[in-house]
């Protein structure tokens, strides 16, 4: 059973808007920040939920997508630049950052024991 995945190298030489030329960039995967407890919607929701009366808002249960779009976070490695930018790529089930390169003609097999 060959596993199909997207493998992205940890460094990429690409254009930097701040340096105005191609520079090596460090590649990481974008992650969502922690939700603030003090956002207006969260404060309103918590206020409405408190006390008696059970769940007050509908809980969404009809999720259609099984994957998320992968977003790469590129950071310029130039010491006095460090400009960051996001680059979205397509949807995929398995995403890997800086994994082993697949040699031509060989398939990667998952080791299950």
mmCIF file of N, CA and C in Angstrom:
data_model
loop_
_atom_site.group_PDB
_atom_site.id
_atom_site.type_symbol
_atom_site.label_atom_id
_atom_site.label_comp_id
_atom_site.label_asym_id
_atom_site.label_seq_id
_atom_site.Cartn_x
_atom_site.Cartn_y
_atom_site.Cartn_z
ATOM 1 N N UNK A 1 0.855 -1.197 0.000
ATOM 2 C CA UNK A 1 0.000 0.000 0.000
ATOM 3 C C UNK A 1 0.889 1.244 0.000
ATOM 4 N N UNK A 2 0.924 1.951 -1.110
ATOM 5 C CA UNK A 2 1.729 3.167 -1.216
ATOM 6 C C UNK A 2 0.925 4.347 -0.684
ATOM 7 N N UNK A 3 1.529 5.132 0.223
ATOM 8 C CA UNK A 3 0.818 6.302 0.749
ATOM 9 C C UNK A 3 1.154 7.515 -0.109
ATOM 10 N N UNK A 4 0.114 8.243 -0.519
ATOM 11 C CA UNK A 4 0.298 9.424 -1.350
ATOM 12 C C UNK A 4 0.312 10.634 -0.430
ATOM 13 N N UNK A 5 1.398 11.420 -0.502
ATOM 14 C CA UNK A 5 1.446 12.618 0.327
ATOM 15 C C UNK A 5 2.169 13.746 -0.378
ATOM 16 N N UNK A 6 1.950 14.948 0.105
ATOM 17 C CA UNK A 6 2.623 16.130 -0.419
ATOM 18 C C UNK A 6 3.836 16.375 0.459
ATOM 19 N N UNK A 7 5.006 16.397 -0.155
ATOM 20 C CA UNK A 7 6.258 16.592 0.570
ATOM 21 C C UNK A 7 6.878 17.912 0.125
ATOM 22 N N UNK A 8 7.036 18.850 1.044
ATOM 23 C CA UNK A 8 7.554 20.180 0.732
ATOM 24 C C UNK A 8 8.899 20.367 1.427
ATOM 25 N N UNK A 9 9.936 20.848 0.706
ATOM 26 C CA UNK A 9 11.235 21.076 1.357
ATOM 27 C C UNK A 9 11.171 22.191 2.403
ATOM 28 N N UNK A 10 12.057 22.116 3.414
ATOM 29 C CA UNK A 10 12.035 23.084 4.521
ATOM 30 C C UNK A 10 12.596 24.449 4.140
ATOM 31 N N UNK A 11 13.321 24.523 3.035
ATOM 32 C CA UNK A 11 13.808 25.821 2.546
ATOM 33 C C UNK A 11 13.415 25.974 1.085
ATOM 34 N N UNK A 12 13.178 27.238 0.698
ATOM 35 C CA UNK A 12 12.786 27.532 -0.676
ATOM 36 C C UNK A 12 13.393 28.871 -1.068
ATOM 37 N N UNK A 13 14.023 28.903 -2.239
ATOM 38 C CA UNK A 13 14.578 30.161 -2.733
ATOM 39 C C UNK A 13 13.502 30.840 -3.563
ATOM 40 N N UNK A 14 12.972 31.937 -3.033
ATOM 41 C CA UNK A 14 11.867 32.612 -3.713
ATOM 42 C C UNK A 14 11.946 34.121 -3.480
ATOM 43 N N UNK A 15 11.093 34.874 -4.172
ATOM 44 C CA UNK A 15 11.149 36.333 -4.138
ATOM 45 C C UNK A 15 10.734 36.896 -2.782
ATOM 46 N N UNK A 16 11.519 37.853 -2.283
ATOM 47 C CA UNK A 16 11.196 38.553 -1.034
ATOM 48 C C UNK A 16 10.818 39.986 -1.383
ATOM 49 N N UNK A 17 9.634 40.408 -0.966
ATOM 50 C CA UNK A 17 9.152 41.758 -1.283
ATOM 51 C C UNK A 17 9.995 42.836 -0.618
ATOM 52 N N UNK A 18 10.489 42.543 0.590
ATOM 53 C CA UNK A 18 11.256 43.534 1.343
ATOM 54 C C UNK A 18 12.661 43.706 0.760
ATOM 55 N N UNK A 19 13.321 42.576 0.452
ATOM 56 C CA UNK A 19 14.673 42.624 -0.132
ATOM 57 C C UNK A 19 14.627 42.961 -1.625
ATOM 58 N N UNK A 20 13.469 42.799 -2.244
ATOM 59 C CA UNK A 20 13.237 43.029 -3.675
ATOM 60 C C UNK A 20 14.110 42.143 -4.561
ATOM 61 N N UNK A 21 14.374 40.929 -4.084
ATOM 62 C CA UNK A 21 15.086 39.944 -4.898
ATOM 63 C C UNK A 21 14.853 38.543 -4.339
ATOM 64 N N UNK A 22 15.285 37.536 -5.073
ATOM 65 C CA UNK A 22 15.138 36.159 -4.609
ATOM 66 C C UNK A 22 16.093 35.889 -3.454
ATOM 67 N N UNK A 23 15.561 35.299 -2.405
ATOM 68 C CA UNK A 23 16.340 34.960 -1.213
ATOM 69 C C UNK A 23 15.902 33.582 -0.740
ATOM 70 N N UNK A 24 16.760 32.887 0.021
ATOM 71 C CA UNK A 24 16.282 31.636 0.633
ATOM 72 C C UNK A 24 15.252 31.949 1.724
ATOM 73 N N UNK A 25 14.207 31.157 1.787
ATOM 74 C CA UNK A 25 13.150 31.324 2.791
ATOM 75 C C UNK A 25 12.995 30.043 3.595
ATOM 76 N N UNK A 26 12.720 30.200 4.883
ATOM 77 C CA UNK A 26 12.425 29.061 5.746
ATOM 78 C C UNK A 26 10.930 28.771 5.609
ATOM 79 N N UNK A 27 10.578 27.513 5.375
ATOM 80 C CA UNK A 27 9.176 27.139 5.155
ATOM 81 C C UNK A 27 8.632 26.415 6.380
ATOM 82 N N UNK A 28 7.499 26.900 6.910
ATOM 83 C CA UNK A 28 6.798 26.216 7.998
ATOM 84 C C UNK A 28 5.319 26.159 7.625
ATOM 85 N N UNK A 29 4.557 25.352 8.338
ATOM 86 C CA UNK A 29 3.122 25.269 8.074
ATOM 87 C C UNK A 29 2.392 26.270 8.960
ATOM 88 N N UNK A 30 1.464 27.017 8.364
ATOM 89 C CA UNK A 30 0.674 28.000 9.110
ATOM 90 C C UNK A 30 -0.234 27.292 10.092
ATOM 91 N N UNK A 31 -0.297 27.825 11.301
ATOM 92 C CA UNK A 31 -1.233 27.299 12.299
ATOM 93 C C UNK A 31 -2.088 28.450 12.809
ATOM 94 N N UNK A 32 -3.346 28.146 13.083
ATOM 95 C CA UNK A 32 -4.282 29.140 13.588
ATOM 96 C C UNK A 32 -3.894 29.499 15.017
ATOM 97 N N UNK A 33 -3.967 30.767 15.366
ATOM 98 C CA UNK A 33 -3.668 31.205 16.722
ATOM 99 C C UNK A 33 -4.793 30.834 17.674
ATOM 100 N N UNK A 34 -4.516 30.930 18.973
ATOM 101 C CA UNK A 34 -5.530 30.600 19.976
ATOM 102 C C UNK A 34 -6.632 31.655 19.962
ATOM 103 N N UNK A 35 -7.886 31.209 20.050
ATOM 104 C CA UNK A 35 -9.020 32.136 20.054
ATOM 105 C C UNK A 35 -8.990 32.998 21.312
ATOM 106 N N UNK A 36 -9.253 34.292 21.142
ATOM 107 C CA UNK A 36 -9.280 35.214 22.269
ATOM 108 C C UNK A 36 -10.579 35.043 23.048
ATOM 109 N N UNK A 37 -10.487 35.082 24.364
ATOM 110 C CA UNK A 37 -11.684 34.994 25.211
ATOM 111 C C UNK A 37 -12.433 36.320 25.241
ATOM 112 N N UNK A 38 -11.800 37.371 24.745
ATOM 113 C CA UNK A 38 -12.372 38.709 24.869
ATOM 114 C C UNK A 38 -12.900 39.267 23.554
ATOM 115 N N UNK A 39 -12.972 38.446 22.515
ATOM 116 C CA UNK A 39 -13.587 38.879 21.258
ATOM 117 C C UNK A 39 -15.084 39.070 21.508
ATOM 118 N N UNK A 40 -15.706 40.021 20.816
ATOM 119 C CA UNK A 40 -17.109 40.366 21.073
ATOM 120 C C UNK A 40 -18.036 39.160 20.942
ATOM 121 N N UNK A 41 -17.858 38.377 19.909
ATOM 122 C CA UNK A 41 -18.716 37.207 19.696
ATOM 123 C C UNK A 41 -18.594 36.180 20.804
ATOM 124 N N UNK A 42 -17.368 35.952 21.277
ATOM 125 C CA UNK A 42 -17.122 34.981 22.351
ATOM 126 C C UNK A 42 -17.727 35.471 23.663
ATOM 127 N N UNK A 43 -17.599 36.767 23.950
ATOM 128 C CA UNK A 43 -18.186 37.338 25.175
ATOM 129 C C UNK A 43 -19.704 37.201 25.137
ATOM 130 N N UNK A 44 -20.297 37.494 23.976
ATOM 131 C CA UNK A 44 -21.750 37.409 23.809
ATOM 132 C C UNK A 44 -22.219 35.962 23.972
ATOM 133 N N UNK A 45 -21.488 35.026 23.352
ATOM 134 C CA UNK A 45 -21.833 33.600 23.411
ATOM 135 C C UNK A 45 -21.751 33.081 24.842
ATOM 136 N N UNK A 46 -20.683 33.417 25.556
ATOM 137 C CA UNK A 46 -20.508 32.966 26.941
ATOM 138 C C UNK A 46 -21.606 33.513 27.848
ATOM 139 N N UNK A 47 -21.971 34.775 27.623
ATOM 140 C CA UNK A 47 -23.036 35.414 28.409
ATOM 141 C C UNK A 47 -24.371 34.695 28.169
ATOM 142 N N UNK A 48 -24.636 34.375 26.904
ATOM 143 C CA UNK A 48 -25.892 33.716 26.540
ATOM 144 C C UNK A 48 -25.944 32.288 27.084
ATOM 145 N N UNK A 49 -24.793 31.611 27.109
ATOM 146 C CA UNK A 49 -24.715 30.221 27.563
ATOM 147 C C UNK A 49 -24.854 30.088 29.081
ATOM 148 N N UNK A 50 -24.470 31.129 29.807
ATOM 149 C CA UNK A 50 -24.452 31.026 31.268
ATOM 150 C C UNK A 50 -25.872 30.874 31.826
ATOM 151 N N UNK A 51 -25.954 30.282 32.985
ATOM 152 C CA UNK A 51 -27.257 30.101 33.635
ATOM 153 C C UNK A 51 -27.988 28.873 33.116
ATOM 154 N N UNK A 52 -29.297 28.822 33.364
ATOM 155 C CA UNK A 52 -30.115 27.685 32.938
ATOM 156 C C UNK A 52 -30.512 27.839 31.477
ATOM 157 N N UNK A 53 -30.859 26.704 30.853
ATOM 158 C CA UNK A 53 -31.411 26.793 29.497
ATOM 159 C C UNK A 53 -30.689 25.996 28.438
ATOM 160 N N UNK A 54 -29.643 25.279 28.811
ATOM 161 C CA UNK A 54 -28.972 24.409 27.833
ATOM 162 C C UNK A 54 -28.271 25.147 26.707
ATOM 163 N N UNK A 55 -28.031 24.410 25.627
ATOM 164 C CA UNK A 55 -27.325 24.976 24.464
ATOM 165 C C UNK A 55 -28.224 25.993 23.768
ATOM 166 N N UNK A 56 -27.714 27.219 23.590
ATOM 167 C CA UNK A 56 -28.549 28.295 23.056
ATOM 168 C C UNK A 56 -28.350 28.534 21.568
ATOM 169 N N UNK A 57 -27.208 28.127 21.042
ATOM 170 C CA UNK A 57 -26.909 28.365 19.625
ATOM 171 C C UNK A 57 -26.814 27.019 18.908
ATOM 172 N N UNK A 58 -27.119 26.970 17.614
ATOM 173 C CA UNK A 58 -27.009 25.698 16.900
ATOM 174 C C UNK A 58 -25.556 25.225 16.800
ATOM 175 N N UNK A 59 -25.356 23.911 16.938
ATOM 176 C CA UNK A 59 -24.025 23.329 16.767
ATOM 177 C C UNK A 59 -23.970 22.755 15.361
ATOM 178 N N UNK A 60 -23.021 23.231 14.558
ATOM 179 C CA UNK A 60 -22.910 22.829 13.151
ATOM 180 C C UNK A 60 -22.466 21.374 13.043
ATOM 181 N N UNK A 61 -23.249 20.570 12.318
ATOM 182 C CA UNK A 61 -22.931 19.138 12.216
ATOM 183 C C UNK A 61 -22.873 18.626 10.774
ATOM 184 N N UNK A 62 -23.003 19.511 9.794
ATOM 185 C CA UNK A 62 -23.048 19.063 8.393
ATOM 186 C C UNK A 62 -21.760 19.417 7.654
ATOM 187 N N UNK A 63 -20.634 19.010 8.207
ATOM 188 C CA UNK A 63 -19.341 19.339 7.614
ATOM 189 C C UNK A 63 -19.173 18.620 6.280
ATOM 190 N N UNK A 64 -18.822 19.374 5.245
ATOM 191 C CA UNK A 64 -18.726 18.803 3.900
ATOM 192 C C UNK A 64 -17.299 18.408 3.529
ATOM 193 N N UNK A 65 -16.337 19.160 3.970
ATOM 194 C CA UNK A 65 -14.944 18.919 3.566
ATOM 195 C C UNK A 65 -14.251 17.951 4.520
ATOM 196 N N UNK A 66 -13.324 17.170 3.964
ATOM 197 C CA UNK A 66 -12.555 16.228 4.788
ATOM 198 C C UNK A 66 -11.109 16.693 4.949
ATOM 199 N N UNK A 67 -10.720 17.701 4.175
ATOM 200 C CA UNK A 67 -9.343 18.207 4.247
ATOM 201 C C UNK A 67 -9.361 19.718 4.385
ATOM 202 N N UNK A 68 -8.216 20.277 4.745
ATOM 203 C CA UNK A 68 -8.058 21.734 4.788
ATOM 204 C C UNK A 68 -7.050 22.140 3.726
ATOM 205 N N UNK A 69 -7.153 23.369 3.259
ATOM 206 C CA UNK A 69 -6.147 23.869 2.332
ATOM 207 C C UNK A 69 -4.886 24.152 3.137
ATOM 208 N N UNK A 70 -3.756 23.678 2.657
ATOM 209 C CA UNK A 70 -2.485 23.863 3.353
ATOM 210 C C UNK A 70 -1.963 25.264 3.054
ATOM 211 N N UNK A 71 -1.522 25.968 4.087
ATOM 212 C CA UNK A 71 -0.924 27.293 3.913
ATOM 213 C C UNK A 71 0.518 27.228 4.399
ATOM 214 N N UNK A 72 1.451 27.610 3.515
ATOM 215 C CA UNK A 72 2.869 27.639 3.871
ATOM 216 C C UNK A 72 3.231 29.034 4.347
ATOM 217 N N UNK A 73 4.034 29.107 5.406
ATOM 218 C CA UNK A 73 4.496 30.386 5.946
ATOM 219 C C UNK A 73 5.965 30.513 5.582
ATOM 220 N N UNK A 74 6.281 31.458 4.699
ATOM 221 C CA UNK A 74 7.653 31.648 4.242
ATOM 222 C C UNK A 74 8.294 32.797 5.005
ATOM 223 N N UNK A 75 9.477 32.545 5.564
ATOM 224 C CA UNK A 75 10.202 33.588 6.295
ATOM 225 C C UNK A 75 11.573 33.766 5.668
ATOM 226 N N UNK A 76 11.890 34.990 5.263
ATOM 227 C CA UNK A 76 13.185 35.312 4.656
ATOM 228 C C UNK A 76 14.286 35.070 5.687
ATOM 229 N N UNK A 77 15.371 34.410 5.270
ATOM 230 C CA UNK A 77 16.434 34.085 6.232
ATOM 231 C C UNK A 77 17.478 35.197 6.361
ATOM 232 N N UNK A 78 17.357 36.251 5.563
ATOM 233 C CA UNK A 78 18.269 37.408 5.675
ATOM 234 C C UNK A 78 18.140 37.993 7.083
ATOM 235 N N UNK A 79 19.265 38.100 7.838
ATOM 236 C CA UNK A 79 19.171 38.495 9.262
ATOM 237 C C UNK A 79 18.448 39.819 9.536
ATOM 238 N N UNK A 80 18.645 40.826 8.677
ATOM 239 C CA UNK A 80 17.992 42.120 8.948
ATOM 240 C C UNK A 80 16.722 42.318 8.113
ATOM 241 N N UNK A 81 16.142 41.236 7.628
ATOM 242 C CA UNK A 81 14.883 41.319 6.872
ATOM 243 C C UNK A 81 13.779 40.548 7.594
ATOM 244 N N UNK A 82 13.876 39.217 7.607
ATOM 245 C CA UNK A 82 12.923 38.342 8.312
ATOM 246 C C UNK A 82 11.465 38.569 7.898
ATOM 247 N N UNK A 83 11.241 39.029 6.663
ATOM 248 C CA UNK A 83 9.869 39.254 6.184
ATOM 249 C C UNK A 83 9.151 37.918 6.049
ATOM 250 N N UNK A 84 7.867 37.898 6.432
ATOM 251 C CA UNK A 84 7.083 36.664 6.380
ATOM 252 C C UNK A 84 5.926 36.833 5.408
ATOM 253 N N UNK A 85 5.590 35.748 4.715
ATOM 254 C CA UNK A 85 4.394 35.773 3.879
ATOM 255 C C UNK A 85 3.779 34.394 3.787
ATOM 256 N N UNK A 86 2.477 34.360 3.487
ATOM 257 C CA UNK A 86 1.730 33.110 3.420
ATOM 258 C C UNK A 86 1.512 32.721 1.963
ATOM 259 N N UNK A 87 1.656 31.438 1.675
ATOM 260 C CA UNK A 87 1.400 30.921 0.333
ATOM 261 C C UNK A 87 0.464 29.719 0.453
ATOM 262 N N UNK A 88 -0.769 29.828 -0.065
ATOM 263 C CA UNK A 88 -1.672 28.676 0.013
ATOM 264 C C UNK A 88 -1.341 27.658 -1.070
ATOM 265 N N UNK A 89 -1.468 26.361 -0.727
ATOM 266 C CA UNK A 89 -1.373 25.315 -1.746
ATOM 267 C C UNK A 89 -2.691 24.544 -1.723
ATOM 268 N N UNK A 90 -2.823 23.548 -2.590
ATOM 269 C CA UNK A 90 -4.110 22.850 -2.703
ATOM 270 C C UNK A 90 -4.396 21.965 -1.499
ATOM 271 N N UNK A 91 -5.590 21.403 -1.499
ATOM 272 C CA UNK A 91 -6.011 20.487 -0.441
ATOM 273 C C UNK A 91 -5.247 19.180 -0.552
ATOM 274 N N UNK A 92 -4.936 18.582 0.600
ATOM 275 C CA UNK A 92 -4.350 17.245 0.585
ATOM 276 C C UNK A 92 -4.606 16.580 1.923
ATOM 277 N N UNK A 93 -4.687 15.247 1.899
ATOM 278 C CA UNK A 93 -4.942 14.484 3.124
ATOM 279 C C UNK A 93 -3.676 14.350 3.948
ATOM 280 N N UNK A 94 -2.532 14.115 3.270
ATOM 281 C CA UNK A 94 -1.267 13.917 3.975
ATOM 282 C C UNK A 94 -0.278 14.975 3.524
ATOM 283 N N UNK A 95 0.257 15.725 4.480
ATOM 284 C CA UNK A 95 1.213 16.787 4.187
ATOM 285 C C UNK A 95 2.461 16.563 5.016
ATOM 286 N N UNK A 96 3.632 16.727 4.387
ATOM 287 C CA UNK A 96 4.893 16.492 5.076
ATOM 288 C C UNK A 96 5.842 17.632 4.762
ATOM 289 N N UNK A 97 6.593 18.066 5.746
ATOM 290 C CA UNK A 97 7.546 19.157 5.574
ATOM 291 C C UNK A 97 8.953 18.601 5.721
ATOM 292 N N UNK A 98 9.728 18.674 4.643
ATOM 293 C CA UNK A 98 11.124 18.224 4.682
ATOM 294 C C UNK A 98 11.301 16.742 4.903
ATOM 295 N N UNK A 99 10.434 15.932 4.310
ATOM 296 C CA UNK A 99 10.559 14.473 4.425
ATOM 297 C C UNK A 99 11.603 13.928 3.467
ATOM 298 N N UNK A 100 11.841 12.614 3.514
ATOM 299 C CA UNK A 100 12.806 11.981 2.609
ATOM 300 C C UNK A 100 12.314 12.114 1.176
ATOM 301 N N UNK A 101 13.282 12.376 0.268
ATOM 302 C CA UNK A 101 12.919 12.474 -1.144
ATOM 303 C C UNK A 101 12.710 11.084 -1.703
ATOM 304 N N UNK A 102 11.682 10.954 -2.543
ATOM 305 C CA UNK A 102 11.373 9.669 -3.153
ATOM 306 C C UNK A 102 12.282 9.499 -4.367
ATOM 307 N N UNK A 103 13.020 8.383 -4.442
ATOM 308 C CA UNK A 103 13.881 8.142 -5.596
ATOM 309 C C UNK A 103 13.043 7.660 -6.765
ATOM 310 N N UNK A 104 13.520 7.962 -7.980
ATOM 311 C CA UNK A 104 12.762 7.633 -9.182
ATOM 312 C C UNK A 104 12.613 6.121 -9.334
ATOM 313 N N UNK A 105 11.397 5.692 -9.621
ATOM 314 C CA UNK A 105 11.133 4.275 -9.819
ATOM 315 C C UNK A 105 10.813 3.520 -8.548
ATOM 316 N N UNK A 106 11.075 4.137 -7.388
ATOM 317 C CA UNK A 106 10.794 3.474 -6.114
ATOM 318 C C UNK A 106 9.535 4.066 -5.505
ATOM 319 N N UNK A 107 8.792 3.246 -4.776
ATOM 320 C CA UNK A 107 7.599 3.724 -4.088
ATOM 321 C C UNK A 107 7.841 3.700 -2.591
ATOM 322 N N UNK A 108 7.207 4.651 -1.903
ATOM 323 C CA UNK A 108 7.304 4.670 -0.442
ATOM 324 C C UNK A 108 6.202 3.789 0.118
ATOM 325 N N UNK A 109 6.556 2.880 0.999
ATOM 326 C CA UNK A 109 5.577 1.996 1.609
ATOM 327 C C UNK A 109 5.475 2.293 3.088
ATOM 328 N N UNK A 110 4.258 2.257 3.600
ATOM 329 C CA UNK A 110 4.073 2.508 5.033
ATOM 330 C C UNK A 110 4.406 1.239 5.802
ATOM 331 N N UNK A 111 5.152 1.400 6.869
ATOM 332 C CA UNK A 111 5.554 0.273 7.712
ATOM 333 C C UNK A 111 4.510 0.087 8.805
ATOM 334 N N UNK A 112 3.666 -0.932 8.674
ATOM 335 C CA UNK A 112 2.665 -1.197 9.713
ATOM 336 C C UNK A 112 2.948 -2.551 10.345
ATOM 337 N N UNK A 113 3.047 -2.564 11.658
ATOM 338 C CA UNK A 113 3.318 -3.813 12.386
ATOM 339 C C UNK A 113 2.329 -3.978 13.505
#
